[in-house]
Every structure is written in C-alpha cells, then in structure tokens.
Short mmCIF file of C-alpha atoms and ligand atoms in Angstrom, two decimals:
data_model
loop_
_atom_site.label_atom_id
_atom_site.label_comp_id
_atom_site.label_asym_id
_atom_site.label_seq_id
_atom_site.Cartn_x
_atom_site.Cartn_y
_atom_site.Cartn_z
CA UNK A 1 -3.12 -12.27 -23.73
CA UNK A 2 -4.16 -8.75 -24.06
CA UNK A 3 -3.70 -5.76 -21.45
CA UNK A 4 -4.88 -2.70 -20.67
CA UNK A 5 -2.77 -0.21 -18.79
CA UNK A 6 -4.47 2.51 -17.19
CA UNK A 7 -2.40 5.71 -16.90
CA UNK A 8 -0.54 8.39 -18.37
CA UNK A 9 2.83 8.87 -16.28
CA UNK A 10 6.03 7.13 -16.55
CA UNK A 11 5.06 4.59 -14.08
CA UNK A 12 2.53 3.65 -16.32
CA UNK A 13 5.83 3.30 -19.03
CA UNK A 14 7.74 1.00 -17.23
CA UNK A 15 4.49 -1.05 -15.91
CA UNK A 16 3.61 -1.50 -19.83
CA UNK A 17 7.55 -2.41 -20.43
CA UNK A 18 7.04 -5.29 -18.17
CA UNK A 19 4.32 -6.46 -19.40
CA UNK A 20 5.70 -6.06 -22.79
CA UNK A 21 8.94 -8.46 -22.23
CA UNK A 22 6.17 -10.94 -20.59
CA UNK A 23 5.83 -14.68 -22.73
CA UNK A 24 2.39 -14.62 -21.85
CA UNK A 25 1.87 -10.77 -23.24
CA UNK A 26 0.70 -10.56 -27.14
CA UNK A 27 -0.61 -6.69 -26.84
CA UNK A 28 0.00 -4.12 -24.47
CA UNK A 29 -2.92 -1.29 -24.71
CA UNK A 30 -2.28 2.38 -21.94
CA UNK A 31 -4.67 4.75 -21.91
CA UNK A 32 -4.44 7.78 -21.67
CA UNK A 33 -0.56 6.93 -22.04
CA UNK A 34 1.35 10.11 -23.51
CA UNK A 35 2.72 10.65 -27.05
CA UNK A 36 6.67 9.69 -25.49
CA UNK A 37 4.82 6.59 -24.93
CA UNK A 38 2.98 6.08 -27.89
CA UNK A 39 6.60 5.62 -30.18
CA UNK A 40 7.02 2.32 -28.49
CA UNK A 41 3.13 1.40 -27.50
CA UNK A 42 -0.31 1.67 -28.87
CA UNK A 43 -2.47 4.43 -26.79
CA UNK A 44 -5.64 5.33 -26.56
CA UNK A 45 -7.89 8.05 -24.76
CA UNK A 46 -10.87 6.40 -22.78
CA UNK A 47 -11.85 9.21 -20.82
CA UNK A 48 -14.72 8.06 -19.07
CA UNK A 49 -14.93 4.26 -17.38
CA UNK A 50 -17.97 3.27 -19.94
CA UNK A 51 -15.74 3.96 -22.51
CA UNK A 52 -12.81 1.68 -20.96
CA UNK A 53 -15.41 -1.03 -20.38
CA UNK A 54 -16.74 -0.81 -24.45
CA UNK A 55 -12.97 -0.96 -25.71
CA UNK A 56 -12.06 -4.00 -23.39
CA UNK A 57 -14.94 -6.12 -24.67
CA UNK A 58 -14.83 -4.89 -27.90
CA UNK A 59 -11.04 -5.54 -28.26
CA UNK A 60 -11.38 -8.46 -25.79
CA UNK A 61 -8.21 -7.48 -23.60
CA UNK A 62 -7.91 -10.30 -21.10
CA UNK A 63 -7.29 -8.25 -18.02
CA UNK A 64 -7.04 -4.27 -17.24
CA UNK A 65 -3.96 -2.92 -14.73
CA UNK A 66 -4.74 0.26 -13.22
CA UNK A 67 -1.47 2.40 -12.65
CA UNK A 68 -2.63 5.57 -10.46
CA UNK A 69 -4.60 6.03 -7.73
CA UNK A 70 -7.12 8.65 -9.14
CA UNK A 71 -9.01 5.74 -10.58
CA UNK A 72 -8.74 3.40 -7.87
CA UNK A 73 -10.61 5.90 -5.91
CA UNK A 74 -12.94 6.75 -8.19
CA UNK A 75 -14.01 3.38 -8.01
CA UNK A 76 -13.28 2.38 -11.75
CA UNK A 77 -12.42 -1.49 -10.01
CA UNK A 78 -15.76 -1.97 -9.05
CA UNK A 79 -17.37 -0.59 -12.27
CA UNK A 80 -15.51 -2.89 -14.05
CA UNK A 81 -16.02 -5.57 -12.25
CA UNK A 82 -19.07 -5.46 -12.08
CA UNK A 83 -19.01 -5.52 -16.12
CA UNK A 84 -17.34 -9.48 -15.27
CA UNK A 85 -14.09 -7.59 -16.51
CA UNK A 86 -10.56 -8.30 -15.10
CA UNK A 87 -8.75 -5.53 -13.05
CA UNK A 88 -5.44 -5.42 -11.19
CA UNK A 89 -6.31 -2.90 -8.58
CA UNK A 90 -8.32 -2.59 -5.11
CA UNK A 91 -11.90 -1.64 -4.63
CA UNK A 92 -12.75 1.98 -3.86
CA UNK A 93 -13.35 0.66 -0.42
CA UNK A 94 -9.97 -0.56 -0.05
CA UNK A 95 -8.23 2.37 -1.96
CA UNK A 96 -9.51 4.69 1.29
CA UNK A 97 -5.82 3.15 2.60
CA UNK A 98 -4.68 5.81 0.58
CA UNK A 99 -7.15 8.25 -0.52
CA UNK A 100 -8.29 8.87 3.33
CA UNK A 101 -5.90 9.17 5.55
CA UNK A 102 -7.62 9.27 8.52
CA UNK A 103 -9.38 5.89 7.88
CA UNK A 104 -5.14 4.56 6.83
CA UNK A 105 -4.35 5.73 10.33
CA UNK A 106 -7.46 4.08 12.26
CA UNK A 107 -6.42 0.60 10.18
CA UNK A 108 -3.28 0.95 11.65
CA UNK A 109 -4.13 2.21 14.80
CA UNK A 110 -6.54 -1.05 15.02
CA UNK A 111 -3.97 -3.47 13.82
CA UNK A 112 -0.97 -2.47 15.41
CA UNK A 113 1.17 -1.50 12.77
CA UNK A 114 3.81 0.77 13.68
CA UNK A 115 3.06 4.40 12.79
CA UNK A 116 3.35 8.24 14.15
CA UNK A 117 1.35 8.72 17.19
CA UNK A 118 -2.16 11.21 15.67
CA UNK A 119 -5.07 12.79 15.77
CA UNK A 120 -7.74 13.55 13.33
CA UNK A 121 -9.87 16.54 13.02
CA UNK A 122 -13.02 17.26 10.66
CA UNK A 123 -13.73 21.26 13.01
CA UNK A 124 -10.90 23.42 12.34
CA UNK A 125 -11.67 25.17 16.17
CA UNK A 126 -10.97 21.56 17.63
CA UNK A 127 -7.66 21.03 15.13
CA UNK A 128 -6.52 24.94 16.32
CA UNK A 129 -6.93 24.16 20.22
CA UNK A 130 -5.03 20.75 19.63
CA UNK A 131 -2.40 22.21 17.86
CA UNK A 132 -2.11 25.21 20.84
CA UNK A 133 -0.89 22.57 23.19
CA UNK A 134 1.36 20.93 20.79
CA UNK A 135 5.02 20.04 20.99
CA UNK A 136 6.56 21.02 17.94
CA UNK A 137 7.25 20.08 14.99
CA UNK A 138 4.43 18.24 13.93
CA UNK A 139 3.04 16.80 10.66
CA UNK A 140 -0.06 18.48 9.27
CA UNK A 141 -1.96 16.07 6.48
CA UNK A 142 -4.89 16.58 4.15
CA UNK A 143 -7.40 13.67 4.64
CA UNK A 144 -8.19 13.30 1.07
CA UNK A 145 -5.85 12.78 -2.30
CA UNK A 146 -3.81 15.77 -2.54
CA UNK A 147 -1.55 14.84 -5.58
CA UNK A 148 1.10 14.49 -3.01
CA UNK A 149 1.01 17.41 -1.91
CA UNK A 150 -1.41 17.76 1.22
CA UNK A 151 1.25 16.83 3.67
CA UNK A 152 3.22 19.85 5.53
CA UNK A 153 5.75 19.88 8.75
CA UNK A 154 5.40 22.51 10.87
CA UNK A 155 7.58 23.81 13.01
CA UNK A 156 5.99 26.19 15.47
CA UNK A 157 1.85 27.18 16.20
CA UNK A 158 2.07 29.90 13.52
CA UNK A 159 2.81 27.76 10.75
CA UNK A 160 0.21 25.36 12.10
CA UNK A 161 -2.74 27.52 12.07
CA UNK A 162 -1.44 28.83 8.76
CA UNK A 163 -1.77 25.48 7.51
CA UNK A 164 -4.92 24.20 9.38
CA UNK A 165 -6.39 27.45 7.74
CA UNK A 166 -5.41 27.07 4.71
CA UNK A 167 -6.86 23.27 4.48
CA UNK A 168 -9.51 23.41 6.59
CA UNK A 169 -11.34 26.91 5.96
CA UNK A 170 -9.50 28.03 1.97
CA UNK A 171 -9.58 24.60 1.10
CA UNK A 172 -6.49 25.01 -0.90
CA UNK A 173 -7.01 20.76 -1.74
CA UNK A 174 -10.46 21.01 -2.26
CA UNK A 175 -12.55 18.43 -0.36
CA UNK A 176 -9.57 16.72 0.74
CA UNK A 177 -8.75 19.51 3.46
CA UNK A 178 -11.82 18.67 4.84
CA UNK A 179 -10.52 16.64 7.58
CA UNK A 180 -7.14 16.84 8.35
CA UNK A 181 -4.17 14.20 10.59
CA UNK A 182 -2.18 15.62 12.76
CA UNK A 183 1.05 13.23 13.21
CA UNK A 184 4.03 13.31 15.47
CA UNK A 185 7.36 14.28 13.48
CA UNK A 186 9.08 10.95 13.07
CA UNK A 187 13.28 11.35 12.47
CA UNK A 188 14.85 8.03 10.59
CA UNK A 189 15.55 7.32 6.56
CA UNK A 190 13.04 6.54 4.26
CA UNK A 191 12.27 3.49 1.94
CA UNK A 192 9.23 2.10 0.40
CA UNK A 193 8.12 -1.57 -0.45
CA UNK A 194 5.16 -3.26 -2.81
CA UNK A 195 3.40 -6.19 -1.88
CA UNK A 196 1.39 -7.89 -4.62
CA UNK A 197 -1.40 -9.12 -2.67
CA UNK A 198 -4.57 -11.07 -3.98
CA UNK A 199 -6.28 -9.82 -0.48
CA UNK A 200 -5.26 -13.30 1.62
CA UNK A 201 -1.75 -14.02 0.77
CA UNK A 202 1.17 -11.32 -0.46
CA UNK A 203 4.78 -11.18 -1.43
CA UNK A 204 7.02 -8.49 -0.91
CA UNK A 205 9.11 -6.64 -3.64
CA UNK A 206 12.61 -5.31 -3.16
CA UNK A 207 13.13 -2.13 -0.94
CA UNK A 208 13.77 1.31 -2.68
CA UNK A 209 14.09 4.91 -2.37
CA UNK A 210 12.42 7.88 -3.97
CA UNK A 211 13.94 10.82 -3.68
CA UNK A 212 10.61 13.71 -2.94
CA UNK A 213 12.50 17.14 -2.69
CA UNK A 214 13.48 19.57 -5.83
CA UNK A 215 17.04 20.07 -4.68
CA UNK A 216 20.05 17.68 -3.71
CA UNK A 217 20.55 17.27 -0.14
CA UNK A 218 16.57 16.79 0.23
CA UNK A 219 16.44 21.00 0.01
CA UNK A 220 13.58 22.89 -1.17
CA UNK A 221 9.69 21.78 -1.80
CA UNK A 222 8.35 18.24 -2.31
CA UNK A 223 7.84 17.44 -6.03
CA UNK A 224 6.02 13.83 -7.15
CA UNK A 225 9.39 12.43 -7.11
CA UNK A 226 12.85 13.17 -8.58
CA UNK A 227 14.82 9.96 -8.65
CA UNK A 228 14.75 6.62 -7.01
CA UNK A 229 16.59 3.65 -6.91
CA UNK A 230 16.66 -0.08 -5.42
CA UNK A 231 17.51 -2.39 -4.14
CA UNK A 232 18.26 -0.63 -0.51
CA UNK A 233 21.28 -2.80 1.15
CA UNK A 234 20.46 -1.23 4.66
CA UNK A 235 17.17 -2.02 4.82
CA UNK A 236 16.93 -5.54 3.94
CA UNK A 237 17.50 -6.97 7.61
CA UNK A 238 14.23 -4.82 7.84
CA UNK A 239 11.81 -6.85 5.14
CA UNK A 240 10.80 -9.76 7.91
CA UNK A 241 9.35 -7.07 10.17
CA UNK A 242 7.71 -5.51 7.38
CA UNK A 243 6.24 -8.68 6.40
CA UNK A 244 5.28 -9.09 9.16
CA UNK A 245 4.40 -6.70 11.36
CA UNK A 246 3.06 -4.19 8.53
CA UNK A 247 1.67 -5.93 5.87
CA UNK A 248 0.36 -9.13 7.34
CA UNK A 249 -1.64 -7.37 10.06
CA UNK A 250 -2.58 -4.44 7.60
CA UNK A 251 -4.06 -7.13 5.14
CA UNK A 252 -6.26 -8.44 7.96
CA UNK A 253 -7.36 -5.28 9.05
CA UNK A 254 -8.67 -5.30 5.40
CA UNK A 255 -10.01 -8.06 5.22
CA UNK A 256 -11.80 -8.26 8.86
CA UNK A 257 -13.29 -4.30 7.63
CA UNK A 258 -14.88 -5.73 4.33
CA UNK A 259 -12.06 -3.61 2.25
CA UNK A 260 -10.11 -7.06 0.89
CA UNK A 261 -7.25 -5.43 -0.77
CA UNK A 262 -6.24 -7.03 -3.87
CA UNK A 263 -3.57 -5.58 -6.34
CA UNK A 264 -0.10 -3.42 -4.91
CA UNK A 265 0.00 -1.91 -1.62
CA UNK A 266 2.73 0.84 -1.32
CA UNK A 267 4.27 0.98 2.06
CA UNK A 268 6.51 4.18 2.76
CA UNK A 269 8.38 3.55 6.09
CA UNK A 270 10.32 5.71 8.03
CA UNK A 271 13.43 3.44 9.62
CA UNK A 272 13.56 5.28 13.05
CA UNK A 273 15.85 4.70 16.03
CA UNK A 274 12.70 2.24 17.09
CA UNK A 275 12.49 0.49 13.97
CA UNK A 276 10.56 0.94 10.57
CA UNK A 277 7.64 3.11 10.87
CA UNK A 278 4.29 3.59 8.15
CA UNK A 279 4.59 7.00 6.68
CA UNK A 280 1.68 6.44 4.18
CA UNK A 281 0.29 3.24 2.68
CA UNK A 282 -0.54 3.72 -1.38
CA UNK A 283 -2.92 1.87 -3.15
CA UNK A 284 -0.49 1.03 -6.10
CA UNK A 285 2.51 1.15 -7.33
CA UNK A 286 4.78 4.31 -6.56
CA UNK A 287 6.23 6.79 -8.82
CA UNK A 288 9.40 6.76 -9.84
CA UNK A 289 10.25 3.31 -7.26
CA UNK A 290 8.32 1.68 -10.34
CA UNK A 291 11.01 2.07 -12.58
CA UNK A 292 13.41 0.82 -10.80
CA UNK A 293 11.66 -1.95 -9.20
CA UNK A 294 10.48 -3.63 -12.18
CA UNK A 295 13.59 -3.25 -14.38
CA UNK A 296 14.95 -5.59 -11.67
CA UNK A 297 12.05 -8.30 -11.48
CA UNK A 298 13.06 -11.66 -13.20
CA UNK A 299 9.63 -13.15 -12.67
CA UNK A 300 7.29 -12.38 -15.48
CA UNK A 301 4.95 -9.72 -14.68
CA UNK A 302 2.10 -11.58 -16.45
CA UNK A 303 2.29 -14.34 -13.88
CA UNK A 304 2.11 -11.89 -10.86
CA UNK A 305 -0.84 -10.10 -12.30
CA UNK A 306 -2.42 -13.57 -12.87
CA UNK A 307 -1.67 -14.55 -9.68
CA UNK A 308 -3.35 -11.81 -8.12
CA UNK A 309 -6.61 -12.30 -10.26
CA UNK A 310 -6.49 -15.87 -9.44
CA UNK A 311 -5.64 -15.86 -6.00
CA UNK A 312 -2.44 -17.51 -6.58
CA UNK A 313 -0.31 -15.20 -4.86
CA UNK A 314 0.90 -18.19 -2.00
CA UNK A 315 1.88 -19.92 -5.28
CA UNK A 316 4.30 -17.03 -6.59
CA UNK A 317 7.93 -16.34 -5.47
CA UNK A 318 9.75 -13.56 -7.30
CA UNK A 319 13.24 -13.46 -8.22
CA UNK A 320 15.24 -10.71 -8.65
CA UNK A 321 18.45 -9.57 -10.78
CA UNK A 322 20.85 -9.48 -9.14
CA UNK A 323 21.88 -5.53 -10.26
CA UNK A 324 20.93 -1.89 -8.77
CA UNK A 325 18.78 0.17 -10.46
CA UNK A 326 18.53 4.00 -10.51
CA UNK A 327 16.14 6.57 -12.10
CA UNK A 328 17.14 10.00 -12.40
CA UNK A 329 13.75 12.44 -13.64
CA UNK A 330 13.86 15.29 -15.69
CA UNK A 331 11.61 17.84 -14.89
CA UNK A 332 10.70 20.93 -16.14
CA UNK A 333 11.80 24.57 -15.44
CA UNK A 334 10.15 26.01 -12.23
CA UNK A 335 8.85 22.97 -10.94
CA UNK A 336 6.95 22.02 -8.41
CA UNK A 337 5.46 25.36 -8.77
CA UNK A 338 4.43 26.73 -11.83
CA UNK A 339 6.51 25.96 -15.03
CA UNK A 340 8.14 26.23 -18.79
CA UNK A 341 6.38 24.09 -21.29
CA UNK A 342 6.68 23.58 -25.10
CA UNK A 343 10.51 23.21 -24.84
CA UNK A 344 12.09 20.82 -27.77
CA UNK A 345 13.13 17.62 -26.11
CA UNK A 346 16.46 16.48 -27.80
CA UNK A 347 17.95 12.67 -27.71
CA UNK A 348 21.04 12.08 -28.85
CA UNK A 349 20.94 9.48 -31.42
CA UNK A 350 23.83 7.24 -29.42
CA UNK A 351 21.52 6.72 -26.62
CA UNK A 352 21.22 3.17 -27.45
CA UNK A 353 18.60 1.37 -25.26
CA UNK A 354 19.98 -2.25 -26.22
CA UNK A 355 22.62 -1.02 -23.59
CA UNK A 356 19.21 -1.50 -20.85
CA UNK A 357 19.56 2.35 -20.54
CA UNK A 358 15.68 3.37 -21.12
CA UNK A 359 13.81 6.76 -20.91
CA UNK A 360 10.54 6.93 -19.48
CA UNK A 361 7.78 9.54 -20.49
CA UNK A 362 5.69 11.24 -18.61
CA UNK A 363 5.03 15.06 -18.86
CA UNK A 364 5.70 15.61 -22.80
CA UNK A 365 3.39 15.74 -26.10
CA UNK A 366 4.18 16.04 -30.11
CA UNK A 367 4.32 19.05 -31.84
CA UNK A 368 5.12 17.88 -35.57
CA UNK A 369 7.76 15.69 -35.60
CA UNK A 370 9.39 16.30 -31.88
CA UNK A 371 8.27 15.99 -28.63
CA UNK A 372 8.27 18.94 -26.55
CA UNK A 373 7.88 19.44 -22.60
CA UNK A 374 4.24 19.56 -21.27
CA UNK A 375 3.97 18.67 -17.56
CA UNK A 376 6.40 19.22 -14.56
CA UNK A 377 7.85 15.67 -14.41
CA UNK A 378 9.24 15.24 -18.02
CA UNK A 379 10.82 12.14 -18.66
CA UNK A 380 13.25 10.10 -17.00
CA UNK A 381 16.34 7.60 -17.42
CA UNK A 382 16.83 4.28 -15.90
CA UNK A 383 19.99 1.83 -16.49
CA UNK A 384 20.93 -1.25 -14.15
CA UNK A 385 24.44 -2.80 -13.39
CA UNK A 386 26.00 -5.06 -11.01
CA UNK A 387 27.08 -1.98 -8.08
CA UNK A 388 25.45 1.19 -7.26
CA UNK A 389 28.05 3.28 -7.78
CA UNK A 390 28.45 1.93 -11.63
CA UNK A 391 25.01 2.40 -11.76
CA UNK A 392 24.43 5.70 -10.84
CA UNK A 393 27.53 6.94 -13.69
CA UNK A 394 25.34 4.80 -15.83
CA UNK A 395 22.41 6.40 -15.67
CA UNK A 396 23.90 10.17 -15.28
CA UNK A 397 25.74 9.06 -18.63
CA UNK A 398 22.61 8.61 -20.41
CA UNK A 399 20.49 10.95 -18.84
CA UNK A 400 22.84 14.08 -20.00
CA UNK A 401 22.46 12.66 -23.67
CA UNK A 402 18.63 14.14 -23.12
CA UNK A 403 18.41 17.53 -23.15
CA UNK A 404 16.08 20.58 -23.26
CA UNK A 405 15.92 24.53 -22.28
CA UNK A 406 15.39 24.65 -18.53
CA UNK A 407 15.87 20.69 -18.49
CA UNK A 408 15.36 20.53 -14.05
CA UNK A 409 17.37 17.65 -12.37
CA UNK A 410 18.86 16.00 -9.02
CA UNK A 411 22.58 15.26 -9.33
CA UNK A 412 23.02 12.96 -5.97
CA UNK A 413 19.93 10.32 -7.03
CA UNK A 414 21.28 7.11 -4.97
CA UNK A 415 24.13 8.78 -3.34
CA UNK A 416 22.15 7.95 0.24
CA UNK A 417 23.17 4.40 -0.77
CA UNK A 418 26.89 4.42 -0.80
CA UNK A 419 26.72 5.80 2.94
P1 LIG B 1 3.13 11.38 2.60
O1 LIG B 1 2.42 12.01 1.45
O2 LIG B 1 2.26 11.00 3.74
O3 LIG B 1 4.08 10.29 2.15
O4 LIG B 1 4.13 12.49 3.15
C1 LIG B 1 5.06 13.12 2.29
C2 LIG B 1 6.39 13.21 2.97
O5 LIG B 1 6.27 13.96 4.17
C3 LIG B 1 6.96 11.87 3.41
O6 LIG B 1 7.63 11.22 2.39
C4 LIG B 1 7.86 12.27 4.54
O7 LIG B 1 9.09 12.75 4.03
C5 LIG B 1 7.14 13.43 5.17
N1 LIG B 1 6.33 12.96 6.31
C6 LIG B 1 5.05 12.57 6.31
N2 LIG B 1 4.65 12.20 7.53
C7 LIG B 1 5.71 12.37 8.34
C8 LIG B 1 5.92 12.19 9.74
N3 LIG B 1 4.95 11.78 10.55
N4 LIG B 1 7.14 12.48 10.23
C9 LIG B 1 8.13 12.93 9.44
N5 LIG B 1 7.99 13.14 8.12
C10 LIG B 1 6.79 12.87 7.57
N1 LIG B 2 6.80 7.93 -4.84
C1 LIG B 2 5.74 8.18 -3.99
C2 LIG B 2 4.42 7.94 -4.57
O1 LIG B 2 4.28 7.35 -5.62
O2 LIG B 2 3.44 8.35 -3.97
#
C-alpha cells in the first residue's frame, strides 16, 4: 500500500517511520515534510487540498494520514472524503474537540468527564466582571487554535484583564481570542494518552509526558514541546479510569452530537489529588509524545490505521516493547520568542542509527549541501532501552553528537520519572 502523510514537523517524521517499518507499507509519501526529512523519505509540497486530492488519485496512494491539527480543522477530512479518498483523521466537526475550546468543555461538561470547573465568554465586559469576583489563580484560554499558545495562568485581576484584553479586544490570536474559557487552576502532574478510535470502539496507547516549558525545572515560557518520554510507571493504575471515564463517555458525546470522531484523540490529564483531570483533548497525535510513543508500538501501524478506516478497532490490541523511550528537542536560539536561523546543523558521523538512536526533523531546510536551522523546534533525538535511567544517558549521548551555534535544549527530559 501507498500513504500519504500530511505534515511538516517531526511528528510527522516519526508517524512516516512507522509506517515505513510496516509489512503492509510499499511507499511512504509527507507533504509538506521538510528537507531533514526528505534524506530518508520522498516529499512533496501540495499546498492547497485540490492539489492533495489530484496527487492521491493520480499516484493512487491507498489511504492519506493527517499529522496536525491545522488541517483537521480546516476541514481537509471531509474534502477528501468526499473525493471517495481514504483519510486517518476526524471531520472538521469533530476536530472543534480541539480547535474550540469552549465547545471541548461543553462535551465534557455534558458527558461527565472530569475537567476544571469554567466559564466561557464571547463580551469581554461579561469576561472582566467574572474575572472581578474571581479567586485567583485562574486559567485564561483562547477559544480558537492558538499554536499552543492561547492558554495563560493568571495570578491576580491585573494580569487577567491584561490578558482578557489582549485576546478579546487586540486579538493578539486572531479570531481565536474571540471567545475565551476561563478555568479553575488545577495542581497535580501531567501525562497525555492517544486513543485510536474508528468513532464506536477505541484502544488506548501507553501514557507519556511532554515536557512544555523552555527551561529545566518547568521555568520560563511554554514552547510546542521540549522533550517527552513514555511509558509513565505512575500513571498506569490510572489508564482504566481513563478508559473509562474519559474516553468512553467523550466518544459518545461525539457520537450522540453528530461529530463521530474517527482517527487519534489526544487526552492531556492533569493527575490531581482527586484523580486524573482533562486539560485539553487534541484531535491527533501530540508533539513530541509521538516520538516516543510509536518507537515503542510492536503492532504494525498499517493495521491500526486500517483498523480505523475499517472500523476494526474492537478487533485490534496493541502490544508494546517492553523499553522507555525519551526525546530530547533541539531548538533554536531565542525560542519561543523570536529566534537565530540559518545556523549549520552538524552530525557527527558516529551517530549510528542502527543503534535505534534516531533524529527527527522539524524546523531545518538545505542550503547546498547542509542543512541549516529554520524554525524554533529544530530537530530532535530519540533512543529506547530496557530502564529510564539508561535511556535518558542514551539519548543525551546522541543528542550532544548534534550540534549547532545557539543549539537550545532541556537537560532533565524524563527526570520526573525516576521520582
Ligand atoms: P493547553 O493548551 O490547554 O494544554 O494548556 C497548556 C498548558 O497550560 C497545559 O499543559 C497546562 O500545563 C496548563 N494548563 C491549562 N489548563 C490548566 C488548568 N486548568 N489548570 C492548570 N494548568 C493548566
Ligand atoms: N504536546 C502537546 C501537543 O501536541 O499539543
């Protein structure tokens, strides 16, 4: 079979490694992908979904996995659907669980799945007078997709009408800040789970952890993700009330709403003194969990994908390594905010990836015969092994045998495991 991967990050990477080491897998196509990715895979820019549509029939690729949310929400499913084309991925209907979250909040409001207490607010004179007889701190969210970066904690009424303001009336996120959540702070640890779901039925994956701030110790601003790893030890006794209690009502919600959701539903829990809570749902697979979930999946891919198109998924039972995984990201020089690009990215020539040490691209392009730096998130390493803390030298080990000027990085990635 032939697939498509939709996506230019190194999510998108590790998705088309899987599919890659799949029996069932001839031809692995990504587009956009990025010239890191384009050593090992064949890419191709399809800009527009008319375009994606012509080069799946005209290179008849079997089925088309869409790897970030942008897409989802921009309805690209149902366009090619509607061409009698295969997609992994929800509707644009059922991608609201992420790309609104006020409508993420009333599903799980309506279906009882365990969440912070909220309100939500389209007139910024009805958010202010809320927020004046607030307890504090409290979480301020932009309705729409925000790139991850529409969420913000305040701490007193000042900050809060700073950032109701600048949502709501600058509109700082665009249309997204149109309507805003306003959440109780919840304390606990975080994890996040996928459930490949064909809308009816779903199977959990393995727990992991991303790791969102710039700075070790969880210090400084949020970036798209610095680091992750899996499987989380402590939260396993948690996965039956997940199953349960989050995705199985969550599902129906979706279902009983018209919104069937069929492909990867992220679920980013906060484990508080009550029990696992939903932070945010995501409509697909998470970046960087991603690459270090799938490194660990024994099943083939090909047959979870297929599973999902053929509503199969009561049929499939994964299996796992039996290893840790961590990632550890490189990212570029001043980032989240604004930063360094064009910067040389060196390799030395004993990182050997027959060890199952592997570097994902993301934010880099060719100039000649190098690649250089070109987005915030650069690349990133993964390796596996039997404990954490052997995997975590592991992956350190390879990841200092990349290197570039300003080269941005996490040193405690999967420390919160050995705790
Ligand atoms: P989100 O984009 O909704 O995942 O939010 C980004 C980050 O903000 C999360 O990973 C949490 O660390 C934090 N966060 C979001 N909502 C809450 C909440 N209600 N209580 C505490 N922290 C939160
Ligand atoms: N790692 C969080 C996300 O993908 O949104």
């Amino acid at each position: 079979m032939k697939v498509l991967v939709v996506g230019s990050g190194a999510r998108e990477h590790a998705i088309a490694e899987a599919f890659q080491k799949s029996s069932k897998i001839d031809k692995v196509i990504i587009s956009p992908g990025n010239d890191g990715i384009a050593l090992e895979f064949e890419t191709i820019s399809l800009p527009e979904f008319v375009q994606i549509r012509d080069f799946v029939n005209a290179n008849k690729i079997d089925f088309v996995f869409i790897g970030p949310e942008q897409p989802l929400a921009e309805g690209l499913t149902d366009y090619l659907q509607k061409h009698k084309i295969r997609v992994v991925g929800p509707s644009q209907k059922a991608a609201r669980i992420e790309s609104s979250k006020a409508f993420a909040k009333e599903i799980m409001q309506k279906s009882n799945v365990p969440t912070a207490s909220y309100r939500s607010f389209t007139k910024h004179d009805e958010a202010l007078k809320y927020l004046q007889n607030c307890s504090y701190p409290q979480v301020i969210k932009a309705d729409g997709l925000a790139a991850g970066k529409g969420v913000i904690i305040v701490n007193n009424l000042e900050d809060a009408k700073d950032a109701i303001k600048e949502m709501m009336l600058d509109e700082v996120f665009g249309n997204a800040g149109n309507q805003v959540v306003i959440e109780e702070f919840m304390v606990g640890w975080e994890t996040s789970i996928f459930a490949f779901t064909d809308g009816e039925n779903f199977v959990s994956t393995i727990f992991s952890q991303d790791h969102k701030a710039i700075y070790d110790g969880d210090k400084g601003p949020n970036t798209g993700g610095m680091g992750a790893y899996a499987p989380i030890d402590k939260a396993v006794s948690y996965k039956e009330f997940v199953d349960q209690k989050v995705f199985t009502p969550v599902l129906k919600a979706m279902r009983d709403e018209n919104s069937i959701f069929r492909g990867v539903l992220y679920a980013g829990l906060m484990i508080t003194k009550d029990g696992p809570k939903v932070v945010e749902f995501n409509c697909r697979f998470g970046d960087p969990e991603t690459q270090v979930v799938l490194p660990l999946l024994k099943t083939d891919f090909a047959d979870v994908c297929l599973a999902i198109l053929d509503n199969k998924i009561e049929e499939l039972k994964l299996e796992w390594k039996d290893a840790y995984a961590v990632n550890v990201v490189a990212a570029s020089e001043g980032y989240p905010g604004k930063y360094r690009k064009g910067d040389t990215i060196k390799i030395s020539s004993d990182f050997e990836s027959n060890t199952g040490a592997k570097v994902y691209y993301s934010g880099v392009k060719k100039d000649g015969a190098s690649l250089v730096t070109s987005g915030g998130r650069v690349c990133s390493v993964t390796t596996h092994a039997d404990n954490l803390v052997d995997t975590i030298t592991k992956t350190y080990t390879y990841f200092s045998k990349i290197d570039f000027t300003g080269k941005t990085y996490r040193s405690d990635i999967g420390q919160k495991g050995l705790l």
